[in-house]
Amino acid sequence: MKKYCFGIDIGGTTVKCGLFDVQGNVLDKWEIKTRSEGNGENIIPDVAAAIETKISEKGIEKADIAGIGVGVPGPVNEEGAVVTAVNLHWGYVDLAGEMEKLTGITTKVGNDANVAALGEMWKGGGEGHKNVVMVTLGTGVGGGIIIGGKILTGSHGAGGEIGHIHVEDKMDKPCGCGNKGCLEQVASATGVVYLANKKLAESSMSSVLREGEVSAKTVFDAVKAGDTLACEVAEEFGKYLGTALASVTGVVDPEIFVIGGGVSKAGTVILDYVKKYYVNYVLDACKGTEFALATLGNDAGIYGAARMVIE
């Protein structure tokens, strides 16, 4: 009977690491720097060394380790190879294969957003459910889809790319993906700022948002204070995201949507605006789909990575 596993979340700045027991309890967690220079050639050896050091420090036998799970910012194929990871300066990298060679431990790899969704399903906002869609509202809009407790990756590793659903025909600038009118452009933290600045420019309405720097936080703080213009921005945000999630439901029909990322720190006010429009556009049979805020924060990735190897 295996006793332990490792969950690793590789980011552009740091690598978050967790040692877990197979019941999902985190026994230790730590971070190392992501050394992405030189086409990221140091990243895998650094992670392997960090794991070996922890094994030695804790006196763990490798025979007791179920495996290493790794989340990475990029598409991942079924063999555990990363197709490309721009933030890590990687092209094609056989991450699972290289990690197994360096550690001798079975390794599974997944896209970081998908892995975070798995973590929230297992021990976070989606706990108790097997069909979960996680939406991460940060600088962009990320997503992860879990069906029957398994990550839905799709044929190109792009399953769950909710942020690039087309929602607006009249967008005046391109998204980072090159298309125009993506959900990411109007529902991310930067998207909320875009909507607010547009509203401020087009309207003479008084607003606390005219008094300082506009951010997603200041917008939703103003919403909570009853600022009319900010509430109109929240309505736009809610319509875009609620409509997009209604479309997602028509394809995968989740039990619950889990909303995470920096914008979600505004709290349940976010869910109120999204659900208002979701129920207007979704199929009648799905109007009762649950919504919840993510609870694991920056640890979602290590939990999900651990879950991959002890399913």
PDB file of C-alpha atoms in Angstrom:
ATOM      1  CA  MET A   1       0.000   0.000   0.000  1.00  0.00           C
ATOM      2  CA  LYS A   2       1.455   3.328  -1.080  1.00  0.00           C
ATOM      3  CA  LYS A   3       1.591   6.036   1.589  1.00  0.00           C
ATOM      4  CA  TYR A   4       2.759   9.271  -0.029  1.00  0.00           C
ATOM      5  CA  CYS A   5       2.718  11.385  -3.188  1.00  0.00           C
ATOM      6  CA  PHE A   6       4.048  14.712  -4.390  1.00  0.00           C
ATOM      7  CA  GLY A   7       2.064  17.534  -5.952  1.00  0.00           C
ATOM      8  CA  ILE A   8       4.049  20.044  -7.999  1.00  0.00           C
ATOM      9  CA  ASP A   9       2.744  23.276  -9.553  1.00  0.00           C
ATOM     10  CA  ILE A  10       5.253  24.855 -11.941  1.00  0.00           C
ATOM     11  CA  GLY A  11       4.698  28.589 -12.411  1.00  0.00           C
ATOM     12  CA  GLY A  12       6.640  31.239 -14.263  1.00  0.00           C
ATOM     13  CA  THR A  13       8.205  32.635 -11.073  1.00  0.00           C
ATOM     14  CA  THR A  14       8.067  29.841  -8.499  1.00  0.00           C
ATOM     15  CA  VAL A  15       7.459  26.100  -8.299  1.00  0.00           C
ATOM     16  CA  LYS A  16       5.044  25.183  -5.503  1.00  0.00           C
ATOM     17  CA  CYS A  17       5.694  21.751  -4.009  1.00  0.00           C
ATOM     18  CA  GLY A  18       3.613  19.603  -1.675  1.00  0.00           C
ATOM     19  CA  LEU A  19       4.122  16.288   0.073  1.00  0.00           C
ATOM     20  CA  PHE A  20       0.812  14.499   0.717  1.00  0.00           C
ATOM     21  CA  ASP A  21      -0.404  11.274   2.205  1.00  0.00           C
ATOM     22  CA  VAL A  22      -2.708   9.262  -0.037  1.00  0.00           C
ATOM     23  CA  GLN A  23      -5.765  10.448   1.897  1.00  0.00           C
ATOM     24  CA  GLY A  24      -5.102  13.964   0.618  1.00  0.00           C
ATOM     25  CA  ASN A  25      -3.613  15.505   3.744  1.00  0.00           C
ATOM     26  CA  VAL A  26      -0.755  17.910   3.031  1.00  0.00           C
ATOM     27  CA  LEU A  27       2.235  16.915   5.163  1.00  0.00           C
ATOM     28  CA  ASP A  28       4.620  19.617   3.978  1.00  0.00           C
ATOM     29  CA  LYS A  29       4.698  22.356   1.366  1.00  0.00           C
ATOM     30  CA  TRP A  30       7.442  24.608   0.091  1.00  0.00           C
ATOM     31  CA  GLU A  31       8.559  26.609  -2.925  1.00  0.00           C
ATOM     32  CA  ILE A  32      11.617  26.834  -5.128  1.00  0.00           C
ATOM     33  CA  LYS A  33      12.517  29.455  -7.722  1.00  0.00           C
ATOM     34  CA  THR A  34      11.612  28.743 -11.347  1.00  0.00           C
ATOM     35  CA  ARG A  35      14.886  29.103 -13.240  1.00  0.00           C
ATOM     36  CA  SER A  36      13.489  29.635 -16.723  1.00  0.00           C
ATOM     37  CA  GLU A  37      16.652  31.027 -18.299  1.00  0.00           C
ATOM     38  CA  GLY A  38      18.433  28.893 -20.889  1.00  0.00           C
ATOM     39  CA  ASN A  39      15.134  27.665 -22.323  1.00  0.00           C
ATOM     40  CA  GLY A  40      14.116  26.409 -18.892  1.00  0.00           C
ATOM     41  CA  GLU A  41      16.699  23.639 -18.900  1.00  0.00           C
ATOM     42  CA  ASN A  42      17.132  23.815 -15.102  1.00  0.00           C
ATOM     43  CA  ILE A  43      13.473  23.503 -14.153  1.00  0.00           C
ATOM     44  CA  ILE A  44      13.026  19.726 -14.245  1.00  0.00           C
ATOM     45  CA  PRO A  45      16.398  18.954 -12.565  1.00  0.00           C
ATOM     46  CA  ASP A  46      15.605  21.535  -9.865  1.00  0.00           C
ATOM     47  CA  VAL A  47      12.191  19.971  -9.170  1.00  0.00           C
ATOM     48  CA  ALA A  48      13.676  16.479  -9.107  1.00  0.00           C
ATOM     49  CA  ALA A  49      16.390  17.637  -6.682  1.00  0.00           C
ATOM     50  CA  ALA A  50      13.790  19.282  -4.432  1.00  0.00           C
ATOM     51  CA  ILE A  51      11.810  16.026  -4.296  1.00  0.00           C
ATOM     52  CA  GLU A  52      14.891  13.919  -3.604  1.00  0.00           C
ATOM     53  CA  THR A  53      15.897  16.311  -0.805  1.00  0.00           C
ATOM     54  CA  LYS A  54      12.453  16.069   0.794  1.00  0.00           C
ATOM     55  CA  ILE A  55      12.447  12.257   0.545  1.00  0.00           C
ATOM     56  CA  SER A  56      15.809  12.173   2.337  1.00  0.00           C
ATOM     57  CA  GLU A  57      14.766  14.779   4.906  1.00  0.00           C
ATOM     58  CA  LYS A  58      11.585  12.862   5.826  1.00  0.00           C
ATOM     59  CA  GLY A  59      13.197   9.421   5.690  1.00  0.00           C
ATOM     60  CA  ILE A  60      10.652   8.179   3.137  1.00  0.00           C
ATOM     61  CA  GLU A  61      11.137   4.956   1.179  1.00  0.00           C
ATOM     62  CA  LYS A  62      10.570   5.386  -2.558  1.00  0.00           C
ATOM     63  CA  ALA A  63       8.573   2.159  -2.556  1.00  0.00           C
ATOM     64  CA  ASP A  64       5.985   3.997  -0.422  1.00  0.00           C
ATOM     65  CA  ILE A  65       5.507   6.821  -2.953  1.00  0.00           C
ATOM     66  CA  ALA A  66       2.492   6.553  -5.275  1.00  0.00           C
ATOM     67  CA  GLY A  67       3.895   9.077  -7.716  1.00  0.00           C
ATOM     68  CA  ILE A  68       4.588  12.675  -8.638  1.00  0.00           C
ATOM     69  CA  GLY A  69       1.870  14.857 -10.127  1.00  0.00           C
ATOM     70  CA  VAL A  70       2.860  18.008 -11.997  1.00  0.00           C
ATOM     71  CA  GLY A  71       0.821  20.963 -13.220  1.00  0.00           C
ATOM     72  CA  VAL A  72       2.392  23.125 -15.922  1.00  0.00           C
ATOM     73  CA  PRO A  73       1.275  26.295 -17.767  1.00  0.00           C
ATOM     74  CA  GLY A  74       0.725  24.899 -21.238  1.00  0.00           C
ATOM     75  CA  PRO A  75      -0.988  22.139 -23.245  1.00  0.00           C
ATOM     76  CA  VAL A  76      -0.037  18.601 -22.217  1.00  0.00           C
ATOM     77  CA  ASN A  77      -0.526  15.452 -24.300  1.00  0.00           C
ATOM     78  CA  GLU A  78      -1.652  12.032 -23.084  1.00  0.00           C
ATOM     79  CA  GLU A  79       1.946  10.851 -22.637  1.00  0.00           C
ATOM     80  CA  GLY A  80       2.702  13.635 -20.155  1.00  0.00           C
ATOM     81  CA  ALA A  81       4.749  15.745 -22.567  1.00  0.00           C
ATOM     82  CA  VAL A  82       4.372  19.517 -22.649  1.00  0.00           C
ATOM     83  CA  VAL A  83       3.599  20.719 -26.171  1.00  0.00           C
ATOM     84  CA  THR A  84       4.753  24.265 -25.404  1.00  0.00           C
ATOM     85  CA  ALA A  85       4.999  26.459 -22.310  1.00  0.00           C
ATOM     86  CA  VAL A  86       5.835  30.036 -23.263  1.00  0.00           C
ATOM     87  CA  ASN A  87       6.266  31.298 -19.681  1.00  0.00           C
ATOM     88  CA  LEU A  88       8.851  28.587 -19.028  1.00  0.00           C
ATOM     89  CA  HIS A  89      10.609  29.136 -22.384  1.00  0.00           C
ATOM     90  CA  TRP A  90       9.819  25.530 -23.288  1.00  0.00           C
ATOM     91  CA  GLY A  91       9.005  24.059 -26.633  1.00  0.00           C
ATOM     92  CA  TYR A  92       8.199  20.347 -26.671  1.00  0.00           C
ATOM     93  CA  VAL A  93       9.382  18.768 -23.401  1.00  0.00           C
ATOM     94  CA  ASP A  94       8.840  15.168 -22.284  1.00  0.00           C
ATOM     95  CA  LEU A  95       8.234  16.261 -18.708  1.00  0.00           C
ATOM     96  CA  ALA A  96       6.884  12.961 -17.369  1.00  0.00           C
ATOM     97  CA  GLY A  97       9.654  10.951 -19.011  1.00  0.00           C
ATOM     98  CA  GLU A  98      12.455  13.226 -17.812  1.00  0.00           C
ATOM     99  CA  MET A  99      11.112  13.393 -14.258  1.00  0.00           C
ATOM    100  CA  GLU A 100      10.831   9.615 -14.097  1.00  0.00           C
ATOM    101  CA  LYS A 101      14.422   9.223 -15.320  1.00  0.00           C
ATOM    102  CA  LEU A 102      15.717  11.623 -12.668  1.00  0.00           C
ATOM    103  CA  THR A 103      13.695  10.303  -9.711  1.00  0.00           C
ATOM    104  CA  GLY A 104      12.660   6.772 -10.594  1.00  0.00           C
ATOM    105  CA  ILE A 105       9.114   7.713  -9.545  1.00  0.00           C
ATOM    106  CA  THR A 106       5.990   7.441 -11.723  1.00  0.00           C
ATOM    107  CA  THR A 107       4.977  10.911 -12.907  1.00  0.00           C
ATOM    108  CA  LYS A 108       1.746  12.313 -14.325  1.00  0.00           C
ATOM    109  CA  VAL A 109       1.458  15.756 -15.899  1.00  0.00           C
ATOM    110  CA  GLY A 110      -1.463  18.076 -16.617  1.00  0.00           C
ATOM    111  CA  ASN A 111      -2.229  21.629 -17.644  1.00  0.00           C
ATOM    112  CA  ASP A 112      -2.089  23.856 -14.567  1.00  0.00           C
ATOM    113  CA  ALA A 113      -5.658  25.196 -14.875  1.00  0.00           C
ATOM    114  CA  ASN A 114      -7.062  21.684 -15.306  1.00  0.00           C
ATOM    115  CA  VAL A 115      -5.001  20.440 -12.391  1.00  0.00           C
ATOM    116  CA  ALA A 116      -6.205  23.307 -10.172  1.00  0.00           C
ATOM    117  CA  ALA A 117      -9.786  22.389 -11.087  1.00  0.00           C
ATOM    118  CA  LEU A 118      -9.093  18.813 -10.020  1.00  0.00           C
ATOM    119  CA  GLY A 119      -7.751  20.098  -6.712  1.00  0.00           C
ATOM    120  CA  GLU A 120     -10.855  22.214  -6.069  1.00  0.00           C
ATOM    121  CA  MET A 121     -13.068  19.230  -6.930  1.00  0.00           C
ATOM    122  CA  TRP A 122     -11.163  17.020  -4.508  1.00  0.00           C
ATOM    123  CA  LYS A 123     -10.567  19.223  -1.465  1.00  0.00           C
ATOM    124  CA  GLY A 124     -11.909  22.688  -2.312  1.00  0.00           C
ATOM    125  CA  GLY A 125     -15.027  24.531  -3.423  1.00  0.00           C
ATOM    126  CA  GLY A 126     -16.212  21.588  -5.534  1.00  0.00           C
ATOM    127  CA  GLU A 127     -15.702  18.902  -2.890  1.00  0.00           C
ATOM    128  CA  GLY A 128     -18.397  16.248  -3.007  1.00  0.00           C
ATOM    129  CA  HIS A 129     -18.942  16.622  -6.756  1.00  0.00           C
ATOM    130  CA  LYS A 130     -17.515  14.712  -9.726  1.00  0.00           C
ATOM    131  CA  ASN A 131     -18.635  17.026 -12.558  1.00  0.00           C
ATOM    132  CA  VAL A 132     -17.035  20.412 -11.972  1.00  0.00           C
ATOM    133  CA  VAL A 133     -16.108  23.422 -14.086  1.00  0.00           C
ATOM    134  CA  MET A 134     -13.599  25.769 -12.501  1.00  0.00           C
ATOM    135  CA  VAL A 135     -13.241  29.303 -13.810  1.00  0.00           C
ATOM    136  CA  THR A 136     -10.191  31.314 -12.767  1.00  0.00           C
ATOM    137  CA  LEU A 137     -10.605  35.089 -13.045  1.00  0.00           C
ATOM    138  CA  GLY A 138      -7.141  36.595 -12.898  1.00  0.00           C
ATOM    139  CA  THR A 139      -5.083  38.553 -15.406  1.00  0.00           C
ATOM    140  CA  GLY A 140      -6.806  36.298 -17.916  1.00  0.00           C
ATOM    141  CA  VAL A 141      -9.658  33.807 -17.651  1.00  0.00           C
ATOM    142  CA  GLY A 142      -8.587  30.213 -17.141  1.00  0.00           C
ATOM    143  CA  GLY A 143     -10.713  27.135 -16.908  1.00  0.00           C
ATOM    144  CA  GLY A 144     -10.683  23.480 -16.051  1.00  0.00           C
ATOM    145  CA  ILE A 145     -13.350  20.862 -16.709  1.00  0.00           C
ATOM    146  CA  ILE A 146     -13.728  17.716 -14.608  1.00  0.00           C
ATOM    147  CA  ILE A 147     -16.168  15.062 -15.810  1.00  0.00           C
ATOM    148  CA  GLY A 148     -16.705  11.921 -13.758  1.00  0.00           C
ATOM    149  CA  GLY A 149     -13.759  12.928 -11.599  1.00  0.00           C
ATOM    150  CA  LYS A 150     -11.414  13.033 -14.615  1.00  0.00           C
ATOM    151  CA  ILE A 151      -9.813  16.021 -16.329  1.00  0.00           C
ATOM    152  CA  LEU A 152     -11.263  16.756 -19.770  1.00  0.00           C
ATOM    153  CA  THR A 153      -8.258  17.734 -21.893  1.00  0.00           C
ATOM    154  CA  GLY A 154      -9.580  17.416 -25.453  1.00  0.00           C
ATOM    155  CA  SER A 155      -7.691  16.353 -28.571  1.00  0.00           C
ATOM    156  CA  HIS A 156      -5.333  19.360 -28.577  1.00  0.00           C
ATOM    157  CA  GLY A 157      -4.964  19.778 -24.824  1.00  0.00           C
ATOM    158  CA  ALA A 158      -7.202  22.861 -25.063  1.00  0.00           C
ATOM    159  CA  GLY A 159     -10.243  21.521 -23.214  1.00  0.00           C
ATOM    160  CA  GLY A 160     -11.358  24.051 -20.617  1.00  0.00           C
ATOM    161  CA  GLU A 161     -10.054  27.139 -22.417  1.00  0.00           C
ATOM    162  CA  ILE A 162     -13.161  28.995 -21.297  1.00  0.00           C
ATOM    163  CA  GLY A 163     -11.439  32.368 -21.519  1.00  0.00           C
ATOM    164  CA  HIS A 164     -11.350  32.141 -25.288  1.00  0.00           C
ATOM    165  CA  ILE A 165     -15.047  31.594 -25.878  1.00  0.00           C
ATOM    166  CA  HIS A 166     -16.209  34.376 -28.209  1.00  0.00           C
ATOM    167  CA  VAL A 167     -18.661  36.733 -26.473  1.00  0.00           C
ATOM    168  CA  GLU A 168     -18.322  40.160 -28.129  1.00  0.00           C
ATOM    169  CA  ASP A 169     -18.357  41.094 -31.819  1.00  0.00           C
ATOM    170  CA  LYS A 170     -17.461  44.755 -31.317  1.00  0.00           C
ATOM    171  CA  MET A 171     -14.199  44.457 -29.401  1.00  0.00           C
ATOM    172  CA  ASP A 172     -11.738  47.155 -30.467  1.00  0.00           C
ATOM    173  CA  LYS A 173      -8.502  45.276 -29.711  1.00  0.00           C
ATOM    174  CA  PRO A 174      -7.234  41.696 -29.986  1.00  0.00           C
ATOM    175  CA  CYS A 175      -6.988  39.202 -27.157  1.00  0.00           C
ATOM    176  CA  GLY A 176      -3.612  37.720 -26.275  1.00  0.00           C
ATOM    177  CA  CYS A 177      -4.612  34.675 -28.334  1.00  0.00           C
ATOM    178  CA  GLY A 178      -4.928  36.872 -31.434  1.00  0.00           C
ATOM    179  CA  ASN A 179      -8.717  36.745 -31.750  1.00  0.00           C
ATOM    180  CA  LYS A 180     -11.093  39.552 -30.815  1.00  0.00           C
ATOM    181  CA  GLY A 181     -14.020  39.408 -28.416  1.00  0.00           C
ATOM    182  CA  CYS A 182     -12.870  36.611 -26.091  1.00  0.00           C
ATOM    183  CA  LEU A 183     -14.435  36.221 -22.649  1.00  0.00           C
ATOM    184  CA  GLU A 184     -10.984  36.907 -21.183  1.00  0.00           C
ATOM    185  CA  GLN A 185     -11.145  40.457 -22.546  1.00  0.00           C
ATOM    186  CA  VAL A 186     -14.261  41.352 -20.546  1.00  0.00           C
ATOM    187  CA  ALA A 187     -14.396  39.030 -17.512  1.00  0.00           C
ATOM    188  CA  SER A 188     -10.791  38.905 -16.255  1.00  0.00           C
ATOM    189  CA  ALA A 189      -9.323  41.450 -13.823  1.00  0.00           C
ATOM    190  CA  THR A 190      -8.012  43.401 -16.809  1.00  0.00           C
ATOM    191  CA  GLY A 191     -11.364  42.917 -18.544  1.00  0.00           C
ATOM    192  CA  VAL A 192     -13.250  44.472 -15.636  1.00  0.00           C
ATOM    193  CA  VAL A 193     -10.886  47.454 -15.780  1.00  0.00           C
ATOM    194  CA  TYR A 194     -11.491  47.712 -19.538  1.00  0.00           C
ATOM    195  CA  LEU A 195     -15.264  47.745 -19.037  1.00  0.00           C
ATOM    196  CA  ALA A 196     -15.006  50.304 -16.236  1.00  0.00           C
ATOM    197  CA  ASN A 197     -12.751  52.687 -18.158  1.00  0.00           C
ATOM    198  CA  LYS A 198     -14.996  52.404 -21.204  1.00  0.00           C
ATOM    199  CA  LYS A 199     -18.052  53.213 -19.080  1.00  0.00           C
ATOM    200  CA  LEU A 200     -16.266  56.159 -17.426  1.00  0.00           C
ATOM    201  CA  ALA A 201     -15.271  57.568 -20.835  1.00  0.00           C
ATOM    202  CA  GLU A 202     -18.725  57.203 -22.345  1.00  0.00           C
ATOM    203  CA  SER A 203     -20.694  58.496 -19.366  1.00  0.00           C
ATOM    204  CA  SER A 204     -20.731  61.701 -17.297  1.00  0.00           C
ATOM    205  CA  MET A 205     -22.224  59.813 -14.346  1.00  0.00           C
ATOM    206  CA  SER A 206     -20.558  60.571 -11.011  1.00  0.00           C
ATOM    207  CA  SER A 207     -18.670  57.644  -9.509  1.00  0.00           C
ATOM    208  CA  VAL A 208     -16.098  56.925  -6.841  1.00  0.00           C
ATOM    209  CA  LEU A 209     -14.149  55.218  -9.647  1.00  0.00           C
ATOM    210  CA  ARG A 210     -13.251  58.674 -11.000  1.00  0.00           C
ATOM    211  CA  GLU A 211     -11.301  59.437  -7.835  1.00  0.00           C
ATOM    212  CA  GLY A 212      -8.355  57.082  -8.226  1.00  0.00           C
ATOM    213  CA  GLU A 213      -6.817  54.126 -10.027  1.00  0.00           C
ATOM    214  CA  VAL A 214      -9.365  51.681 -11.409  1.00  0.00           C
ATOM    215  CA  SER A 215      -8.872  47.990 -10.638  1.00  0.00           C
ATOM    216  CA  ALA A 216     -11.159  44.986 -10.385  1.00  0.00           C
ATOM    217  CA  LYS A 217     -10.980  45.384  -6.600  1.00  0.00           C
ATOM    218  CA  THR A 218     -11.975  49.068  -6.642  1.00  0.00           C
ATOM    219  CA  VAL A 219     -14.820  48.284  -9.039  1.00  0.00           C
ATOM    220  CA  PHE A 220     -16.332  45.590  -6.825  1.00  0.00           C
ATOM    221  CA  ASP A 221     -15.668  47.574  -3.655  1.00  0.00           C
ATOM    222  CA  ALA A 222     -17.678  50.358  -5.292  1.00  0.00           C
ATOM    223  CA  VAL A 223     -20.399  47.860  -6.213  1.00  0.00           C
ATOM    224  CA  LYS A 224     -20.685  46.841  -2.557  1.00  0.00           C
ATOM    225  CA  ALA A 225     -20.982  50.536  -1.637  1.00  0.00           C
ATOM    226  CA  GLY A 226     -23.850  50.972  -4.112  1.00  0.00           C
ATOM    227  CA  ASP A 227     -21.999  53.051  -6.724  1.00  0.00           C
ATOM    228  CA  THR A 228     -24.360  53.164  -9.720  1.00  0.00           C
ATOM    229  CA  LEU A 229     -21.730  53.257 -12.451  1.00  0.00           C
ATOM    230  CA  ALA A 230     -19.765  50.404 -10.840  1.00  0.00           C
ATOM    231  CA  CYS A 231     -22.970  48.368 -10.612  1.00  0.00           C
ATOM    232  CA  GLU A 232     -23.515  48.884 -14.353  1.00  0.00           C
ATOM    233  CA  VAL A 233     -19.989  47.557 -14.977  1.00  0.00           C
ATOM    234  CA  ALA A 234     -20.764  44.533 -12.792  1.00  0.00           C
ATOM    235  CA  GLU A 235     -23.942  43.935 -14.792  1.00  0.00           C
ATOM    236  CA  GLU A 236     -21.913  43.856 -18.033  1.00  0.00           C
ATOM    237  CA  PHE A 237     -19.341  41.544 -16.471  1.00  0.00           C
ATOM    238  CA  GLY A 238     -22.082  39.265 -15.151  1.00  0.00           C
ATOM    239  CA  LYS A 239     -23.860  39.125 -18.494  1.00  0.00           C
ATOM    240  CA  TYR A 240     -20.709  38.160 -20.385  1.00  0.00           C
ATOM    241  CA  LEU A 241     -19.624  35.502 -17.891  1.00  0.00           C
ATOM    242  CA  GLY A 242     -23.109  34.194 -17.107  1.00  0.00           C
ATOM    243  CA  THR A 243     -23.922  33.817 -20.813  1.00  0.00           C
ATOM    244  CA  ALA A 244     -20.626  32.043 -21.504  1.00  0.00           C
ATOM    245  CA  LEU A 245     -21.153  29.613 -18.626  1.00  0.00           C
ATOM    246  CA  ALA A 246     -24.678  28.881 -19.846  1.00  0.00           C
ATOM    247  CA  SER A 247     -23.073  27.862 -23.159  1.00  0.00           C
ATOM    248  CA  VAL A 248     -20.531  25.692 -21.325  1.00  0.00           C
ATOM    249  CA  THR A 249     -23.410  23.981 -19.512  1.00  0.00           C
ATOM    250  CA  GLY A 250     -24.995  23.106 -22.834  1.00  0.00           C
ATOM    251  CA  VAL A 251     -21.892  21.069 -23.638  1.00  0.00           C
ATOM    252  CA  VAL A 252     -20.695  19.502 -20.355  1.00  0.00           C
ATOM    253  CA  ASP A 253     -23.587  20.018 -17.868  1.00  0.00           C
ATOM    254  CA  PRO A 254     -21.579  20.325 -14.618  1.00  0.00           C
ATOM    255  CA  GLU A 255     -22.982  19.907 -11.135  1.00  0.00           C
ATOM    256  CA  ILE A 256     -21.157  23.025  -9.975  1.00  0.00           C
ATOM    257  CA  PHE A 257     -19.131  25.994 -11.195  1.00  0.00           C
ATOM    258  CA  VAL A 258     -16.242  26.937  -8.921  1.00  0.00           C
ATOM    259  CA  ILE A 259     -15.043  30.525  -9.356  1.00  0.00           C
ATOM    260  CA  GLY A 260     -11.461  31.336  -8.349  1.00  0.00           C
ATOM    261  CA  GLY A 261      -8.655  33.750  -9.123  1.00  0.00           C
ATOM    262  CA  GLY A 262      -7.991  37.270  -7.879  1.00  0.00           C
ATOM    263  CA  VAL A 263     -11.335  38.717  -8.978  1.00  0.00           C
ATOM    264  CA  SER A 264     -13.163  36.101  -6.896  1.00  0.00           C
ATOM    265  CA  LYS A 265     -11.771  37.721  -3.741  1.00  0.00           C
ATOM    266  CA  ALA A 266     -14.631  40.201  -4.105  1.00  0.00           C
ATOM    267  CA  GLY A 267     -16.752  37.378  -2.678  1.00  0.00           C
ATOM    268  CA  THR A 268     -20.310  36.269  -3.305  1.00  0.00           C
ATOM    269  CA  VAL A 269     -21.243  39.548  -5.035  1.00  0.00           C
ATOM    270  CA  ILE A 270     -19.449  38.065  -8.062  1.00  0.00           C
ATOM    271  CA  LEU A 271     -21.675  34.997  -8.010  1.00  0.00           C
ATOM    272  CA  ASP A 272     -24.830  37.096  -7.691  1.00  0.00           C
ATOM    273  CA  TYR A 273     -24.193  38.941 -10.960  1.00  0.00           C
ATOM    274  CA  VAL A 274     -23.094  35.829 -12.845  1.00  0.00           C
ATOM    275  CA  LYS A 275     -26.001  33.639 -11.707  1.00  0.00           C
ATOM    276  CA  LYS A 276     -28.499  36.382 -12.592  1.00  0.00           C
ATOM    277  CA  TYR A 277     -27.614  36.051 -16.278  1.00  0.00           C
ATOM    278  CA  TYR A 278     -26.759  32.355 -16.207  1.00  0.00           C
ATOM    279  CA  VAL A 279     -30.328  31.397 -15.295  1.00  0.00           C
ATOM    280  CA  ASN A 280     -31.672  33.621 -18.085  1.00  0.00           C
ATOM    281  CA  TYR A 281     -29.777  31.788 -20.811  1.00  0.00           C
ATOM    282  CA  VAL A 282     -29.250  28.215 -19.621  1.00  0.00           C
ATOM    283  CA  LEU A 283     -31.506  25.240 -20.352  1.00  0.00           C
ATOM    284  CA  ASP A 284     -34.389  24.886 -17.892  1.00  0.00           C
ATOM    285  CA  ALA A 285     -33.096  21.541 -16.681  1.00  0.00           C
ATOM    286  CA  CYS A 286     -29.806  23.174 -15.628  1.00  0.00           C
ATOM    287  CA  LYS A 287     -31.028  26.304 -13.866  1.00  0.00           C
ATOM    288  CA  GLY A 288     -30.211  24.735 -10.515  1.00  0.00           C
ATOM    289  CA  THR A 289     -26.506  24.275 -11.246  1.00  0.00           C
ATOM    290  CA  GLU A 290     -24.540  25.262  -8.147  1.00  0.00           C
ATOM    291  CA  PHE A 291     -22.007  28.097  -7.949  1.00  0.00           C
ATOM    292  CA  ALA A 292     -19.287  28.353  -5.319  1.00  0.00           C
ATOM    293  CA  LEU A 293     -16.097  30.264  -4.668  1.00  0.00           C
ATOM    294  CA  ALA A 294     -12.786  28.400  -4.790  1.00  0.00           C
ATOM    295  CA  THR A 295     -11.294  27.737  -1.352  1.00  0.00           C
ATOM    296  CA  LEU A 296      -7.775  26.385  -1.918  1.00  0.00           C
ATOM    297  CA  GLY A 297      -6.252  29.575  -3.326  1.00  0.00           C
ATOM    298  CA  ASN A 298      -2.691  29.119  -4.555  1.00  0.00           C
ATOM    299  CA  ASP A 299      -2.618  25.549  -3.206  1.00  0.00           C
ATOM    300  CA  ALA A 300      -5.215  24.249  -5.700  1.00  0.00           C
ATOM    301  CA  GLY A 301      -2.477  23.237  -8.126  1.00  0.00           C
ATOM    302  CA  ILE A 302      -0.505  21.083  -5.707  1.00  0.00           C
ATOM    303  CA  TYR A 303      -3.680  19.386  -4.456  1.00  0.00           C
ATOM    304  CA  GLY A 304      -4.813  18.628  -8.000  1.00  0.00           C
ATOM    305  CA  ALA A 305      -1.365  17.406  -9.008  1.00  0.00           C
ATOM    306  CA  ALA A 306      -1.337  15.026  -6.044  1.00  0.00           C
ATOM    307  CA  ARG A 307      -4.823  13.821  -6.926  1.00  0.00           C
ATOM    308  CA  MET A 308      -3.689  12.839 -10.433  1.00  0.00           C
ATOM    309  CA  VAL A 309      -1.418  10.121  -9.064  1.00  0.00           C
ATOM    310  CA  ILE A 310      -3.738   8.681  -6.406  1.00  0.00           C
ATOM    311  CA  GLU A 311      -7.043   8.538  -8.305  1.00  0.00           C
TER     312      GLU A 311
END
